[in-house]
Amino acid sequence: MRRLVISVIALVTMVSATTVASAHGFQTTLPSRAHLCKIGRIPCGDIKYEPQSVEGPNQFPQAGPADGELCSGGLPQFVELNKTRVSKSMPWPTADVQPGSTHRFQWTLTAGHKTSTFRYYVTRDGWQPDQWLTRAQLEPAPFAVIGYNGQLLQGGVSHEVKLPVKTGRHIILGIWDHTDQPKAVYACSDVFFPAG
């Protein structure tokens, strides 16, 4: 009987841990690196099973993941998301986008969270695509901020956002800020702005 009780407790603990670990979301359009891993476009390791789990500390850019770990949310098990295409360590495909155009950002939310904002940053002109993404490589302010004032979001959400005027290869960093916990979900998308 004692063995059965211990087994049941272990099972409940394991299920609870699994529920907590898988309770977030990911950006599907523009496709984030986590989404590309999920659908098998890139060989990325364990992130293909957990694209919704790229969650790190909130309060970016004052806090949050360390420089060089922004695309993985600071999680070492998802380090592949930080690797660069230029160094050939990860062959991230780019999505072609038009400078200054309006584009839809779609998120799949695998669990509900009370939400502060969704914010979108882009890399600066002259950034170093052969280096892992840092705050210094991003424009200082997001090009779009969508506020939710603590609203509980579930299932999915999309935003029509005007893109900045850029040329060439860039990374867009999307951040979903929660208010019900000190966490945020991080999503890096590789894009290409053709020259006008």
CSV table of N, CA and C in Angstrom, one decimal, residues 70-196:
chain,number,residue,atom,x,y,z
A,70,LEU,N,18.8,35.9,-25.9
A,70,LEU,CA,17.4,36.5,-26.0
A,70,LEU,C,16.5,35.6,-26.8
A,71,CYS,N,17.0,34.9,-27.8
A,71,CYS,CA,16.1,34.1,-28.6
A,71,CYS,C,15.7,32.8,-27.9
A,72,SER,N,16.4,32.4,-26.9
A,72,SER,CA,16.1,31.2,-26.1
A,72,SER,C,15.4,31.5,-24.8
A,73,GLY,N,15.1,32.8,-24.6
A,73,GLY,CA,14.6,33.2,-23.3
A,73,GLY,C,15.5,33.0,-22.1
A,74,GLY,N,16.8,32.7,-22.4
A,74,GLY,CA,17.8,32.5,-21.4
A,74,GLY,C,17.8,31.0,-20.9
A,75,LEU,N,17.1,30.1,-21.6
A,75,LEU,CA,17.0,28.7,-21.3
A,75,LEU,C,18.1,27.9,-22.0
A,76,PRO,N,19.0,27.3,-21.2
A,76,PRO,CA,20.1,26.5,-21.8
A,76,PRO,C,19.6,25.4,-22.7
A,77,GLN,N,18.5,24.8,-22.4
A,77,GLN,CA,18.0,23.6,-23.2
A,77,GLN,C,17.6,24.0,-24.6
A,78,PHE,N,17.4,25.3,-24.8
A,78,PHE,CA,17.0,25.8,-26.1
A,78,PHE,C,18.1,26.7,-26.8
A,79,VAL,N,19.3,26.4,-26.4
A,79,VAL,CA,20.5,27.3,-26.9
A,79,VAL,C,20.5,27.3,-28.4
A,80,GLU,N,20.0,26.3,-29.1
A,80,GLU,CA,20.0,26.3,-30.6
A,80,GLU,C,19.3,27.6,-31.2
A,81,LEU,N,18.3,28.1,-30.4
A,81,LEU,CA,17.6,29.3,-30.9
A,81,LEU,C,18.4,30.5,-31.0
A,82,ASN,N,19.5,30.5,-30.2
A,82,ASN,CA,20.4,31.7,-30.2
A,82,ASN,C,21.5,31.6,-31.4
A,83,LYS,N,21.7,30.5,-32.0
A,83,LYS,CA,22.7,30.3,-32.9
A,83,LYS,C,22.4,31.1,-34.2
A,84,THR,N,23.5,31.5,-34.9
A,84,THR,CA,23.4,32.4,-36.1
A,84,THR,C,23.4,31.6,-37.4
A,85,ARG,N,22.8,32.2,-38.4
A,85,ARG,CA,22.8,31.6,-39.7
A,85,ARG,C,24.1,31.8,-40.4
A,86,VAL,N,24.6,33.0,-40.2
A,86,VAL,CA,25.8,33.5,-40.9
A,86,VAL,C,27.0,32.6,-40.6
A,87,SER,N,27.1,32.1,-39.4
A,87,SER,CA,28.2,31.2,-39.0
A,87,SER,C,28.0,29.8,-39.5
A,88,LYS,N,26.8,29.6,-40.1
A,88,LYS,CA,26.4,28.3,-40.6
A,88,LYS,C,26.1,27.3,-39.5
A,89,SER,N,26.0,27.8,-38.2
A,89,SER,CA,25.7,26.9,-37.2
A,89,SER,C,24.2,26.5,-37.2
A,90,MET,N,23.4,27.4,-37.7
A,90,MET,CA,21.9,27.1,-37.8
A,90,MET,C,21.4,27.8,-39.1
A,91,PRO,N,20.8,27.0,-40.0
A,91,PRO,CA,20.4,27.6,-41.3
A,91,PRO,C,19.0,28.2,-41.2
A,92,TRP,N,18.8,29.3,-40.4
A,92,TRP,CA,17.5,29.9,-40.3
A,92,TRP,C,17.1,30.5,-41.6
A,93,PRO,N,15.9,30.1,-42.1
A,93,PRO,CA,15.4,30.7,-43.3
A,93,PRO,C,14.8,32.1,-42.9
A,94,THR,N,14.7,33.0,-43.9
A,94,THR,CA,14.1,34.3,-43.7
A,94,THR,C,12.8,34.4,-44.3
A,95,ALA,N,11.9,35.2,-43.8
A,95,ALA,CA,10.6,35.5,-44.4
A,95,ALA,C,10.8,36.9,-45.0
A,96,ASP,N,10.4,37.0,-46.3
A,96,ASP,CA,10.5,38.3,-47.0
A,96,ASP,C,9.3,39.2,-46.6
A,97,VAL,N,9.7,40.4,-46.2
A,97,VAL,CA,8.7,41.4,-45.8
A,97,VAL,C,9.0,42.7,-46.4
A,98,GLN,N,8.0,43.5,-46.7
A,98,GLN,CA,8.2,44.8,-47.3
A,98,GLN,C,8.4,45.9,-46.3
A,99,PRO,N,9.4,46.7,-46.5
A,99,PRO,CA,9.6,47.8,-45.5
A,99,PRO,C,8.4,48.7,-45.4
A,100,GLY,N,8.0,49.1,-44.2
A,100,GLY,CA,6.9,50.0,-44.0
A,100,GLY,C,5.5,49.4,-44.2
A,101,SER,N,5.5,48.1,-44.5
A,101,SER,CA,4.2,47.5,-44.8
A,101,SER,C,3.5,47.0,-43.5
A,102,THR,N,2.2,46.7,-43.5
A,102,THR,CA,1.5,46.2,-42.4
A,102,THR,C,1.6,44.6,-42.5
A,103,HIS,N,1.9,44.0,-41.4
A,103,HIS,CA,2.1,42.6,-41.4
A,103,HIS,C,1.4,42.0,-40.1
A,104,ARG,N,0.8,40.8,-40.3
A,104,ARG,CA,0.1,40.1,-39.2
A,104,ARG,C,1.1,39.3,-38.4
A,105,PHE,N,1.1,39.4,-37.1
A,105,PHE,CA,1.8,38.6,-36.2
A,105,PHE,C,0.8,37.7,-35.4
A,106,GLN,N,0.9,36.4,-35.6
A,106,GLN,CA,0.0,35.5,-35.0
A,106,GLN,C,0.7,34.6,-33.9
A,107,TRP,N,0.0,34.5,-32.8
A,107,TRP,CA,0.6,33.7,-31.7
A,107,TRP,C,-0.4,32.6,-31.3
A,108,THR,N,0.1,31.4,-31.1
A,108,THR,CA,-0.6,30.3,-30.5
A,108,THR,C,-0.4,30.3,-29.0
A,109,LEU,N,-1.4,30.4,-28.2
A,109,LEU,CA,-1.3,30.4,-26.8
A,109,LEU,C,-1.7,29.1,-26.2
A,110,THR,N,-0.8,28.3,-25.7
A,110,THR,CA,-1.2,27.0,-25.2
A,110,THR,C,-1.7,27.0,-23.8
A,111,ALA,N,-1.6,28.1,-23.1
A,111,ALA,CA,-2.3,28.3,-21.8
A,111,ALA,C,-2.6,29.8,-21.6
A,112,GLY,N,-3.6,30.1,-20.9
A,112,GLY,CA,-4.0,31.5,-20.7
A,112,GLY,C,-3.1,32.2,-19.7
A,113,HIS,N,-2.8,33.4,-20.0
A,113,HIS,CA,-2.0,34.3,-19.0
A,113,HIS,C,-2.6,35.7,-19.1
A,114,LYS,N,-2.7,36.3,-17.9
A,114,LYS,CA,-3.0,37.7,-17.9
A,114,LYS,C,-1.8,38.5,-18.5
A,115,THR,N,-2.2,39.4,-19.4
A,115,THR,CA,-1.2,40.0,-20.3
A,115,THR,C,-1.0,41.5,-20.1
A,116,SER,N,0.2,41.9,-20.0
A,116,SER,CA,0.5,43.3,-20.0
A,116,SER,C,0.6,43.8,-21.5
A,117,THR,N,1.6,43.3,-22.2
A,117,THR,CA,1.8,43.8,-23.6
A,117,THR,C,2.4,42.7,-24.4
A,118,PHE,N,2.3,42.9,-25.7
A,118,PHE,CA,3.1,42.3,-26.7
A,118,PHE,C,3.9,43.4,-27.3
A,119,ARG,N,5.3,43.2,-27.4
A,119,ARG,CA,6.2,44.2,-27.9
A,119,ARG,C,7.0,43.6,-29.0
A,120,TYR,N,7.3,44.4,-30.0
A,120,TYR,CA,8.1,43.9,-31.2
A,120,TYR,C,9.3,44.9,-31.4
A,121,TYR,N,10.5,44.3,-31.3
A,121,TYR,CA,11.8,45.0,-31.6
A,121,TYR,C,12.4,44.5,-32.9
A,122,VAL,N,13.2,45.3,-33.5
A,122,VAL,CA,14.0,44.9,-34.7
A,122,VAL,C,15.4,45.3,-34.5
A,123,THR,N,16.3,44.6,-35.2
A,123,THR,CA,17.7,44.9,-35.1
A,123,THR,C,18.0,46.2,-35.8
A,124,ARG,N,19.1,46.9,-35.3
A,124,ARG,CA,19.5,48.1,-35.9
A,124,ARG,C,20.1,48.0,-37.2
A,125,ASP,N,20.2,49.0,-38.0
A,125,ASP,CA,21.0,49.0,-39.2
A,125,ASP,C,22.4,48.8,-38.8
A,126,GLY,N,23.1,48.0,-39.6
A,126,GLY,CA,24.5,47.8,-39.3
A,126,GLY,C,24.8,46.7,-38.2
A,127,TRP,N,23.7,46.0,-37.8
A,127,TRP,CA,23.9,45.0,-36.7
A,127,TRP,C,24.8,43.9,-37.2
A,128,GLN,N,25.3,43.1,-36.3
A,128,GLN,CA,26.2,42.0,-36.7
A,128,GLN,C,25.5,40.6,-36.7
A,129,PRO,N,25.1,40.2,-37.9
A,129,PRO,CA,24.3,38.9,-38.0
A,129,PRO,C,25.1,37.7,-37.7
A,130,ASP,N,26.5,37.8,-37.6
A,130,ASP,CA,27.3,36.7,-37.2
A,130,ASP,C,27.5,36.5,-35.7
A,131,GLN,N,26.8,37.4,-34.9
A,131,GLN,CA,26.9,37.3,-33.5
A,131,GLN,C,25.6,37.0,-32.9
A,132,TRP,N,25.5,36.4,-31.7
A,132,TRP,CA,24.3,36.1,-31.1
A,132,TRP,C,23.6,37.4,-30.7
A,133,LEU,N,22.3,37.5,-30.7
A,133,LEU,CA,21.5,38.7,-30.5
A,133,LEU,C,21.7,39.3,-29.1
A,134,THR,N,22.0,40.6,-29.1
A,134,THR,CA,22.1,41.3,-27.8
A,134,THR,C,21.3,42.6,-27.9
A,135,ARG,N,21.1,43.2,-26.7
A,135,ARG,CA,20.3,44.4,-26.6
A,135,ARG,C,20.9,45.5,-27.5
A,136,ALA,N,22.2,45.6,-27.5
A,136,ALA,CA,22.9,46.6,-28.3
A,136,ALA,C,22.7,46.5,-29.8
A,137,GLN,N,22.3,45.3,-30.2
A,137,GLN,CA,22.0,45.1,-31.7
A,137,GLN,C,20.6,45.4,-32.0
A,138,LEU,N,19.7,45.7,-31.0
A,138,LEU,CA,18.3,46.0,-31.3
A,138,LEU,C,18.1,47.5,-31.3
A,139,GLU,N,17.2,48.0,-32.0
A,139,GLU,CA,16.7,49.4,-31.9
A,139,GLU,C,16.3,49.6,-30.4
A,140,PRO,N,16.6,50.8,-29.8
A,140,PRO,CA,16.3,51.0,-28.4
A,140,PRO,C,14.8,50.9,-28.0
A,141,ALA,N,13.9,51.2,-28.9
A,141,ALA,CA,12.5,51.1,-28.6
A,141,ALA,C,11.8,50.1,-29.5
A,142,PRO,N,10.8,49.5,-29.0
A,142,PRO,CA,10.0,48.6,-29.9
A,142,PRO,C,9.3,49.4,-31.0
A,143,PHE,N,9.2,48.8,-32.2
A,143,PHE,CA,8.4,49.4,-33.3
A,143,PHE,C,6.9,49.3,-33.1
A,144,ALA,N,6.5,48.4,-32.2
A,144,ALA,CA,5.1,48.2,-32.0
A,144,ALA,C,4.9,47.7,-30.5
A,145,VAL,N,3.9,48.2,-29.9
A,145,VAL,CA,3.5,47.8,-28.5
A,145,VAL,C,2.0,47.7,-28.5
A,146,ILE,N,1.5,46.5,-28.2
A,146,ILE,CA,0.1,46.3,-28.1
A,146,ILE,C,-0.3,46.0,-26.6
A,147,GLY,N,-1.1,46.8,-26.0
A,147,GLY,CA,-1.4,46.7,-24.6
A,147,GLY,C,-2.7,45.9,-24.3
A,148,TYR,N,-2.7,45.2,-23.2
A,148,TYR,CA,-3.9,44.4,-22.8
A,148,TYR,C,-4.3,44.6,-21.4
A,149,ASN,N,-3.6,45.5,-20.7
A,149,ASN,CA,-4.0,45.9,-19.3
A,149,ASN,C,-4.4,44.7,-18.4
A,150,GLY,N,-3.7,43.6,-18.4
A,150,GLY,CA,-4.0,42.5,-17.5
A,150,GLY,C,-5.0,41.6,-18.0
A,151,GLN,N,-5.5,41.7,-19.2
A,151,GLN,CA,-6.6,40.9,-19.8
A,151,GLN,C,-6.1,39.4,-19.9
A,152,LEU,N,-6.9,38.5,-19.6
A,152,LEU,CA,-6.6,37.0,-19.7
A,152,LEU,C,-6.7,36.7,-21.2
A,153,LEU,N,-5.6,36.2,-21.8
A,153,LEU,CA,-5.6,35.8,-23.2
A,153,LEU,C,-5.5,34.3,-23.3
A,154,GLN,N,-6.3,33.7,-24.2
A,154,GLN,CA,-6.3,32.2,-24.3
A,154,GLN,C,-6.4,31.8,-25.8
A,155,GLY,N,-5.9,30.7,-26.2
A,155,GLY,CA,-6.1,30.1,-27.5
A,155,GLY,C,-5.2,30.7,-28.5
A,156,GLY,N,-5.3,32.0,-28.9
A,156,GLY,CA,-4.5,32.6,-29.9
A,156,GLY,C,-4.8,34.1,-29.9
A,157,VAL,N,-3.9,34.8,-30.5
A,157,VAL,CA,-4.0,36.2,-30.7
A,157,VAL,C,-3.2,36.7,-31.9
A,158,SER,N,-3.7,37.7,-32.6
A,158,SER,CA,-3.0,38.2,-33.7
A,158,SER,C,-3.0,39.8,-33.7
A,159,HIS,N,-1.9,40.3,-34.3
A,159,HIS,CA,-1.8,41.8,-34.3
A,159,HIS,C,-1.4,42.2,-35.7
A,160,GLU,N,-2.1,43.3,-36.2
A,160,GLU,CA,-1.7,43.9,-37.5
A,160,GLU,C,-0.7,45.0,-37.1
A,161,VAL,N,0.5,44.9,-37.6
A,161,VAL,CA,1.6,45.8,-37.1
A,161,VAL,C,2.3,46.4,-38.4
A,162,LYS,N,2.5,47.7,-38.3
A,162,LYS,CA,3.3,48.3,-39.4
A,162,LYS,C,4.8,48.1,-39.1
A,163,LEU,N,5.4,47.5,-40.1
A,163,LEU,CA,6.9,47.2,-40.0
A,163,LEU,C,7.7,48.4,-40.2
A,164,PRO,N,8.9,48.4,-39.6
A,164,PRO,CA,9.8,49.6,-39.8
A,164,PRO,C,10.4,49.5,-41.2
A,165,VAL,N,11.0,50.7,-41.6
A,165,VAL,CA,11.6,50.7,-42.9
A,165,VAL,C,13.1,50.3,-42.7
A,166,LYS,N,13.4,49.2,-43.3
A,166,LYS,CA,14.7,48.6,-43.2
A,166,LYS,C,15.1,48.0,-44.5
A,167,THR,N,16.3,47.6,-44.7
A,167,THR,CA,16.8,46.8,-45.8
A,167,THR,C,17.7,45.7,-45.4
A,168,GLY,N,17.6,44.6,-46.1
A,168,GLY,CA,18.5,43.5,-45.8
A,168,GLY,C,17.9,42.6,-44.7
A,169,ARG,N,18.8,41.7,-44.2
A,169,ARG,CA,18.5,40.7,-43.2
A,169,ARG,C,18.4,41.3,-41.8
A,170,HIS,N,17.4,41.0,-41.1
A,170,HIS,CA,17.2,41.5,-39.7
A,170,HIS,C,16.5,40.4,-38.9
A,171,ILE,N,16.5,40.6,-37.6
A,171,ILE,CA,15.7,39.7,-36.6
A,171,ILE,C,14.7,40.6,-36.0
A,172,ILE,N,13.5,40.1,-35.9
A,172,ILE,CA,12.4,40.7,-35.1
A,172,ILE,C,12.3,39.9,-33.8
A,173,LEU,N,12.3,40.6,-32.7
A,173,LEU,CA,12.2,39.9,-31.4
A,173,LEU,C,10.8,40.3,-30.9
A,174,GLY,N,9.9,39.3,-30.8
A,174,GLY,CA,8.6,39.5,-30.2
A,174,GLY,C,8.6,39.1,-28.7
A,175,ILE,N,7.9,39.8,-27.9
A,175,ILE,CA,7.9,39.5,-26.4
A,175,ILE,C,6.4,39.6,-26.0
A,176,TRP,N,6.0,38.5,-25.3
A,176,TRP,CA,4.7,38.5,-24.7
A,176,TRP,C,4.8,38.6,-23.2
A,177,ASP,N,4.5,39.8,-22.6
A,177,ASP,CA,4.7,40.1,-21.2
A,177,ASP,C,3.5,39.7,-20.4
A,178,HIS,N,3.7,38.8,-19.4
A,178,HIS,CA,2.6,38.4,-18.5
A,178,HIS,C,2.5,39.3,-17.3
A,179,THR,N,1.3,39.4,-16.7
A,179,THR,CA,1.1,40.2,-15.4
A,179,THR,C,0.8,39.2,-14.3
A,180,ASP,N,0.5,38.0,-14.6
A,180,ASP,CA,0.2,37.0,-13.5
A,180,ASP,C,1.4,36.3,-13.0
A,181,GLN,N,2.5,36.5,-13.6
A,181,GLN,CA,3.8,35.9,-13.1
A,181,GLN,C,4.9,36.8,-13.7
A,182,PRO,N,6.1,36.8,-13.1
A,182,PRO,CA,7.2,37.6,-13.5
A,182,PRO,C,7.9,37.0,-14.7
A,183,LYS,N,7.2,36.7,-15.8
A,183,LYS,CA,7.7,36.0,-16.9
A,183,LYS,C,7.3,36.7,-18.2
A,184,ALA,N,8.0,36.3,-19.3
A,184,ALA,CA,7.6,36.7,-20.6
A,184,ALA,C,8.0,35.6,-21.6
A,185,VAL,N,7.3,35.5,-22.7
A,185,VAL,CA,7.7,34.6,-23.8
A,185,VAL,C,8.4,35.4,-24.8
A,186,TYR,N,9.5,34.8,-25.3
A,186,TYR,CA,10.4,35.4,-26.3
A,186,TYR,C,10.4,34.7,-27.6
A,187,ALA,N,10.3,35.4,-28.8
A,187,ALA,CA,10.2,34.8,-30.1
A,187,ALA,C,11.1,35.6,-31.1
A,188,CYS,N,12.1,34.9,-31.7
A,188,CYS,CA,12.9,35.6,-32.7
A,188,CYS,C,12.4,35.1,-34.1
A,189,SER,N,12.3,36.0,-35.0
A,189,SER,CA,11.9,35.8,-36.4
A,189,SER,C,13.0,36.4,-37.3
A,190,ASP,N,13.4,35.6,-38.2
A,190,ASP,CA,14.4,36.1,-39.2
A,190,ASP,C,13.7,36.6,-40.4
A,191,VAL,N,14.0,37.8,-40.8
A,191,VAL,CA,13.3,38.4,-41.9
A,191,VAL,C,14.3,39.1,-42.9
A,192,PHE,N,13.8,39.3,-44.1
A,192,PHE,CA,14.6,40.0,-45.1
A,192,PHE,C,13.7,41.1,-45.7
A,193,PHE,N,14.2,42.3,-45.6
A,193,PHE,CA,13.6,43.5,-46.3
A,193,PHE,C,14.3,43.8,-47.6
A,194,PRO,N,13.6,43.6,-48.7
A,194,PRO,CA,14.3,43.9,-50.0
A,194,PRO,C,14.6,45.4,-50.1
A,195,ALA,N,15.6,45.8,-50.9
A,195,ALA,CA,15.9,47.2,-51.1
A,195,ALA,C,14.8,47.8,-52.0
A,196,GLY,N,14.5,49.1,-51.7
A,196,GLY,CA,13.4,49.7,-52.4
A,196,GLY,C,13.9,50.2,-53.7
